[in-house]
C-alpha cells in the first residue's frame, strides 16, 4: 500500500534520518514510516511527533531493511490527542484491507475505542 492511499492523508514528510529531527514538530499526531517509493512499512501515533521520530531513528529494527523495503520517509499528520487512536486504527484497517496483514513493522493492533 502506498502512503497516498492513507485517509486522512499525512501531508508532511521528512527524510527518515536524525538530521531531519528539527523539521518534525513537538505536537501530537499520527505518522507513517515509508520506503523511498512510498510503500508503507509502519503506522503509529505519538503525543510528540518529534520525540517519536528520534526514538524510531535510534531503533535498529525501524532502520534496517525489511522484506517490504527500508524506511526512507517519515510522513506525518498533526492531530488533536483525542483523534490519535481513531486515525491510527483507520490507517491499520485500510492497510489490512489491501494487504491482508498489518504493515511489516507494526506488531500490535491499535486499541479499539468508541462504539
mmCIF file with all atom_site columns, C-alpha atoms in Angstrom:
data_model
loop_
_atom_site.group_PDB
_atom_site.id
_atom_site.type_symbol
_atom_site.label_atom_id
_atom_site.label_alt_id
_atom_site.label_comp_id
_atom_site.label_asym_id
_atom_site.label_entity_id
_atom_site.label_seq_id
_atom_site.pdbx_PDB_ins_code
_atom_site.Cartn_x
_atom_site.Cartn_y
_atom_site.Cartn_z
_atom_site.occupancy
_atom_site.B_iso_or_equiv
_atom_site.pdbx_formal_charge
_atom_site.auth_seq_id
_atom_site.auth_comp_id
_atom_site.auth_asym_id
_atom_site.auth_atom_id
_atom_site.pdbx_PDB_model_num
ATOM 1   C CA . UNK A 1 1   ? 0.000   0.000  0.000  1.00 0.00 ? 1   UNK A CA 1
ATOM 2   C CA . UNK A 1 2   ? 1.277   3.443  -0.886 1.00 0.00 ? 2   UNK A CA 1
ATOM 3   C CA . UNK A 1 3   ? 1.191   6.328  1.579  1.00 0.00 ? 3   UNK A CA 1
ATOM 4   C CA . UNK A 1 4   ? -1.072  8.397  -0.701 1.00 0.00 ? 4   UNK A CA 1
ATOM 5   C CA . UNK A 1 5   ? -3.796  5.780  -0.143 1.00 0.00 ? 5   UNK A CA 1
ATOM 6   C CA . UNK A 1 6   ? -3.984  6.574  3.595  1.00 0.00 ? 6   UNK A CA 1
ATOM 7   C CA . UNK A 1 7   ? -7.073  8.559  4.547  1.00 0.00 ? 7   UNK A CA 1
ATOM 8   C CA . UNK A 1 8   ? -6.708  11.036 6.111  1.00 0.00 ? 8   UNK A CA 1
ATOM 9   C CA . UNK A 1 9   ? -3.503  11.626 4.174  1.00 0.00 ? 9   UNK A CA 1
ATOM 10  C CA . UNK A 1 10  ? -0.421  12.640 6.202  1.00 0.00 ? 10  UNK A CA 1
ATOM 11  C CA . UNK A 1 11  ? 0.570   15.764 4.233  1.00 0.00 ? 11  UNK A CA 1
ATOM 12  C CA . UNK A 1 12  ? 4.068   16.429 5.553  1.00 0.00 ? 12  UNK A CA 1
ATOM 13  C CA . UNK A 1 13  ? 7.179   14.325 5.010  1.00 0.00 ? 13  UNK A CA 1
ATOM 14  C CA . UNK A 1 14  ? 10.801  14.480 6.058  1.00 0.00 ? 14  UNK A CA 1
ATOM 15  C CA . UNK A 1 15  ? 13.654  12.140 5.361  1.00 0.00 ? 15  UNK A CA 1
ATOM 16  C CA . UNK A 1 16  ? 13.821  9.390  7.987  1.00 0.00 ? 16  UNK A CA 1
ATOM 17  C CA . UNK A 1 17  ? 17.219  10.396 9.381  1.00 0.00 ? 17  UNK A CA 1
ATOM 18  C CA . UNK A 1 18  ? 18.292  12.146 12.586 1.00 0.00 ? 18  UNK A CA 1
ATOM 19  C CA . UNK A 1 19  ? 19.442  15.147 10.546 1.00 0.00 ? 19  UNK A CA 1
ATOM 20  C CA . UNK A 1 20  ? 15.731  15.873 9.886  1.00 0.00 ? 20  UNK A CA 1
ATOM 21  C CA . UNK A 1 21  ? 14.636  15.951 13.553 1.00 0.00 ? 21  UNK A CA 1
ATOM 22  C CA . UNK A 1 22  ? 14.408  19.757 13.678 1.00 0.00 ? 22  UNK A CA 1
ATOM 23  C CA . UNK A 1 23  ? 11.756  19.602 10.932 1.00 0.00 ? 23  UNK A CA 1
ATOM 24  C CA . UNK A 1 24  ? 9.383   17.454 12.997 1.00 0.00 ? 24  UNK A CA 1
ATOM 25  C CA . UNK A 1 25  ? 7.106   19.355 15.403 1.00 0.00 ? 25  UNK A CA 1
ATOM 26  C CA . UNK A 1 26  ? 6.747   18.569 19.083 1.00 0.00 ? 26  UNK A CA 1
ATOM 27  C CA . UNK A 1 27  ? 2.981   18.137 18.689 1.00 0.00 ? 27  UNK A CA 1
ATOM 28  C CA . UNK A 1 28  ? 0.612   15.152 18.770 1.00 0.00 ? 28  UNK A CA 1
ATOM 29  C CA . UNK A 1 29  ? -0.082  13.334 15.551 1.00 0.00 ? 29  UNK A CA 1
ATOM 30  C CA . UNK A 1 30  ? -0.064  10.169 13.501 1.00 0.00 ? 30  UNK A CA 1
ATOM 31  C CA . UNK A 1 31  ? 2.733   9.125  11.189 1.00 0.00 ? 31  UNK A CA 1
ATOM 32  C CA . UNK A 1 32  ? 3.920   6.514  8.728  1.00 0.00 ? 32  UNK A CA 1
ATOM 33  C CA . UNK A 1 33  ? 7.373   5.122  8.035  1.00 0.00 ? 33  UNK A CA 1
ATOM 34  C CA . UNK A 1 34  ? 7.586   4.760  4.275  1.00 0.00 ? 34  UNK A CA 1
ATOM 35  C CA . UNK A 1 35  ? 10.046  3.420  1.696  1.00 0.00 ? 35  UNK A CA 1
ATOM 36  C CA . UNK A 1 36  ? 11.680  5.609  -0.959 1.00 0.00 ? 36  UNK A CA 1
ATOM 37  C CA . UNK A 1 37  ? 8.942   4.547  -3.399 1.00 0.00 ? 37  UNK A CA 1
ATOM 38  C CA . UNK A 1 38  ? 6.266   5.417  -0.796 1.00 0.00 ? 38  UNK A CA 1
ATOM 39  C CA . UNK A 1 39  ? 5.249   1.923  0.381  1.00 0.00 ? 39  UNK A CA 1
ATOM 40  C CA . UNK A 1 40  ? 4.001   1.944  3.982  1.00 0.00 ? 40  UNK A CA 1
ATOM 41  C CA . UNK A 1 41  ? 6.102   -0.036 6.479  1.00 0.00 ? 41  UNK A CA 1
ATOM 42  C CA . UNK A 1 42  ? 4.657   1.241  9.771  1.00 0.00 ? 42  UNK A CA 1
ATOM 43  C CA . UNK A 1 43  ? 1.858   3.460  11.038 1.00 0.00 ? 43  UNK A CA 1
ATOM 44  C CA . UNK A 1 44  ? 1.749   4.916  14.512 1.00 0.00 ? 44  UNK A CA 1
ATOM 45  C CA . UNK A 1 45  ? 0.641   7.707  16.794 1.00 0.00 ? 45  UNK A CA 1
ATOM 46  C CA . UNK A 1 46  ? 2.537   9.983  19.153 1.00 0.00 ? 46  UNK A CA 1
ATOM 47  C CA . UNK A 1 47  ? 1.846   12.621 21.760 1.00 0.00 ? 47  UNK A CA 1
ATOM 48  C CA . UNK A 1 48  ? 5.094   14.186 20.499 1.00 0.00 ? 48  UNK A CA 1
ATOM 49  C CA . UNK A 1 49  ? 5.934   13.535 16.857 1.00 0.00 ? 49  UNK A CA 1
ATOM 50  C CA . UNK A 1 50  ? 9.458   14.899 17.420 1.00 0.00 ? 50  UNK A CA 1
ATOM 51  C CA . UNK A 1 51  ? 10.214  12.536 20.310 1.00 0.00 ? 51  UNK A CA 1
ATOM 52  C CA . UNK A 1 52  ? 8.773   9.525  18.489 1.00 0.00 ? 52  UNK A CA 1
ATOM 53  C CA . UNK A 1 53  ? 10.736  10.403 15.344 1.00 0.00 ? 53  UNK A CA 1
ATOM 54  C CA . UNK A 1 54  ? 14.003  10.343 17.312 1.00 0.00 ? 54  UNK A CA 1
ATOM 55  C CA . UNK A 1 55  ? 13.037  7.074  19.040 1.00 0.00 ? 55  UNK A CA 1
ATOM 56  C CA . UNK A 1 56  ? 12.418  5.420  15.681 1.00 0.00 ? 56  UNK A CA 1
ATOM 57  C CA . UNK A 1 57  ? 15.624  6.832  14.172 1.00 0.00 ? 57  UNK A CA 1
ATOM 58  C CA . UNK A 1 58  ? 17.531  5.252  17.055 1.00 0.00 ? 58  UNK A CA 1
ATOM 59  C CA . UNK A 1 59  ? 15.741  1.877  16.690 1.00 0.00 ? 59  UNK A CA 1
ATOM 60  C CA . UNK A 1 60  ? 17.742  -0.761 14.856 1.00 0.00 ? 60  UNK A CA 1
ATOM 61  C CA . UNK A 1 61  ? 14.529  -2.561 13.866 1.00 0.00 ? 61  UNK A CA 1
ATOM 62  C CA . UNK A 1 62  ? 12.997  0.531  12.259 1.00 0.00 ? 62  UNK A CA 1
ATOM 63  C CA . UNK A 1 63  ? 16.216  1.440  10.392 1.00 0.00 ? 63  UNK A CA 1
ATOM 64  C CA . UNK A 1 64  ? 17.139  -1.933 8.917  1.00 0.00 ? 64  UNK A CA 1
ATOM 65  C CA . UNK A 1 65  ? 15.780  -3.201 5.582  1.00 0.00 ? 65  UNK A CA 1
ATOM 66  C CA . UNK A 1 66  ? 12.685  -5.422 5.689  1.00 0.00 ? 66  UNK A CA 1
ATOM 67  C CA . UNK A 1 67  ? 11.281  -7.748 3.050  1.00 0.00 ? 67  UNK A CA 1
ATOM 68  C CA . UNK A 1 68  ? 8.989   -4.833 2.099  1.00 0.00 ? 68  UNK A CA 1
ATOM 69  C CA . UNK A 1 69  ? 11.819  -2.287 1.861  1.00 0.00 ? 69  UNK A CA 1
ATOM 70  C CA . UNK A 1 70  ? 13.672  0.166  4.078  1.00 0.00 ? 70  UNK A CA 1
ATOM 71  C CA . UNK A 1 71  ? 12.210  3.228  5.802  1.00 0.00 ? 71  UNK A CA 1
ATOM 72  C CA . UNK A 1 72  ? 13.251  6.386  3.963  1.00 0.00 ? 72  UNK A CA 1
ATOM 73  C CA . UNK A 1 73  ? 10.442  8.882  4.647  1.00 0.00 ? 73  UNK A CA 1
ATOM 74  C CA . UNK A 1 74  ? 8.586   9.920  7.796  1.00 0.00 ? 74  UNK A CA 1
ATOM 75  C CA . UNK A 1 75  ? 5.131   11.198 6.802  1.00 0.00 ? 75  UNK A CA 1
ATOM 76  C CA . UNK A 1 76  ? 3.028   12.840 9.488  1.00 0.00 ? 76  UNK A CA 1
ATOM 77  C CA . UNK A 1 77  ? -0.313  14.420 10.236 1.00 0.00 ? 77  UNK A CA 1
ATOM 78  C CA . UNK A 1 78  ? -0.667  16.705 13.250 1.00 0.00 ? 78  UNK A CA 1
ATOM 79  C CA . UNK A 1 79  ? -3.890  15.912 15.113 1.00 0.00 ? 79  UNK A CA 1
ATOM 80  C CA . UNK A 1 80  ? -5.766  16.518 18.328 1.00 0.00 ? 80  UNK A CA 1
ATOM 81  C CA . UNK A 1 81  ? -4.906  13.963 21.041 1.00 0.00 ? 81  UNK A CA 1
ATOM 82  C CA . UNK A 1 82  ? -8.494  12.693 21.117 1.00 0.00 ? 82  UNK A CA 1
ATOM 83  C CA . UNK A 1 83  ? -8.231  11.792 17.392 1.00 0.00 ? 83  UNK A CA 1
ATOM 84  C CA . UNK A 1 84  ? -4.948  9.840  17.504 1.00 0.00 ? 84  UNK A CA 1
ATOM 85  C CA . UNK A 1 85  ? -6.315  6.341  18.247 1.00 0.00 ? 85  UNK A CA 1
ATOM 86  C CA . UNK A 1 86  ? -9.046  6.696  15.614 1.00 0.00 ? 86  UNK A CA 1
ATOM 87  C CA . UNK A 1 87  ? -6.643  7.814  12.880 1.00 0.00 ? 87  UNK A CA 1
ATOM 88  C CA . UNK A 1 88  ? -4.060  5.139  13.649 1.00 0.00 ? 88  UNK A CA 1
ATOM 89  C CA . UNK A 1 89  ? -6.730  2.417  13.759 1.00 0.00 ? 89  UNK A CA 1
ATOM 90  C CA . UNK A 1 90  ? -8.212  3.666  10.475 1.00 0.00 ? 90  UNK A CA 1
ATOM 91  C CA . UNK A 1 91  ? -4.814  3.512  8.774  1.00 0.00 ? 91  UNK A CA 1
ATOM 92  C CA . UNK A 1 92  ? -4.212  -0.004 10.100 1.00 0.00 ? 92  UNK A CA 1
ATOM 93  C CA . UNK A 1 93  ? -7.618  -1.133 8.845  1.00 0.00 ? 93  UNK A CA 1
ATOM 94  C CA . UNK A 1 94  ? -7.011  0.460  5.439  1.00 0.00 ? 94  UNK A CA 1
ATOM 95  C CA . UNK A 1 95  ? -3.651  -1.292 5.142  1.00 0.00 ? 95  UNK A CA 1
ATOM 96  C CA . UNK A 1 96  ? -5.131  -4.614 6.282  1.00 0.00 ? 96  UNK A CA 1
ATOM 97  C CA . UNK A 1 97  ? -7.950  -4.347 3.728  1.00 0.00 ? 97  UNK A CA 1
ATOM 98  C CA . UNK A 1 98  ? -5.404  -4.006 0.898  1.00 0.00 ? 98  UNK A CA 1
ATOM 99  C CA . UNK A 1 99  ? -2.672  -6.374 2.123  1.00 0.00 ? 99  UNK A CA 1
ATOM 100 C CA . UNK A 1 100 ? -4.396  -8.863 4.436  1.00 0.00 ? 100 UNK A CA 1
ATOM 101 C CA . UNK A 1 101 ? -1.981  -8.004 7.257  1.00 0.00 ? 101 UNK A CA 1
ATOM 102 C CA . UNK A 1 102 ? -0.637  -5.056 9.219  1.00 0.00 ? 102 UNK A CA 1
ATOM 103 C CA . UNK A 1 103 ? 2.365   -3.102 7.915  1.00 0.00 ? 103 UNK A CA 1
ATOM 104 C CA . UNK A 1 104 ? 5.502   -5.208 8.379  1.00 0.00 ? 104 UNK A CA 1
ATOM 105 C CA . UNK A 1 105 ? 6.918   -3.128 11.258 1.00 0.00 ? 105 UNK A CA 1
ATOM 106 C CA . UNK A 1 106 ? 3.604   -2.934 13.174 1.00 0.00 ? 106 UNK A CA 1
ATOM 107 C CA . UNK A 1 107 ? 3.457   -5.626 15.825 1.00 0.00 ? 107 UNK A CA 1
ATOM 108 C CA . UNK A 1 108 ? 0.222   -4.809 17.674 1.00 0.00 ? 108 UNK A CA 1
ATOM 109 C CA . UNK A 1 109 ? -3.203  -3.566 16.608 1.00 0.00 ? 109 UNK A CA 1
ATOM 110 C CA . UNK A 1 110 ? -4.252  -0.117 17.769 1.00 0.00 ? 110 UNK A CA 1
ATOM 111 C CA . UNK A 1 111 ? -6.804  -0.242 20.590 1.00 0.00 ? 111 UNK A CA 1
ATOM 112 C CA . UNK A 1 112 ? -10.431 -0.137 19.521 1.00 0.00 ? 112 UNK A CA 1
ATOM 113 C CA . UNK A 1 113 ? -12.146 2.899  21.000 1.00 0.00 ? 113 UNK A CA 1
ATOM 114 C CA . UNK A 1 114 ? -15.639 4.202  20.944 1.00 0.00 ? 114 UNK A CA 1
ATOM 115 C CA . UNK A 1 115 ? -18.607 2.115  19.886 1.00 0.00 ? 115 UNK A CA 1
#
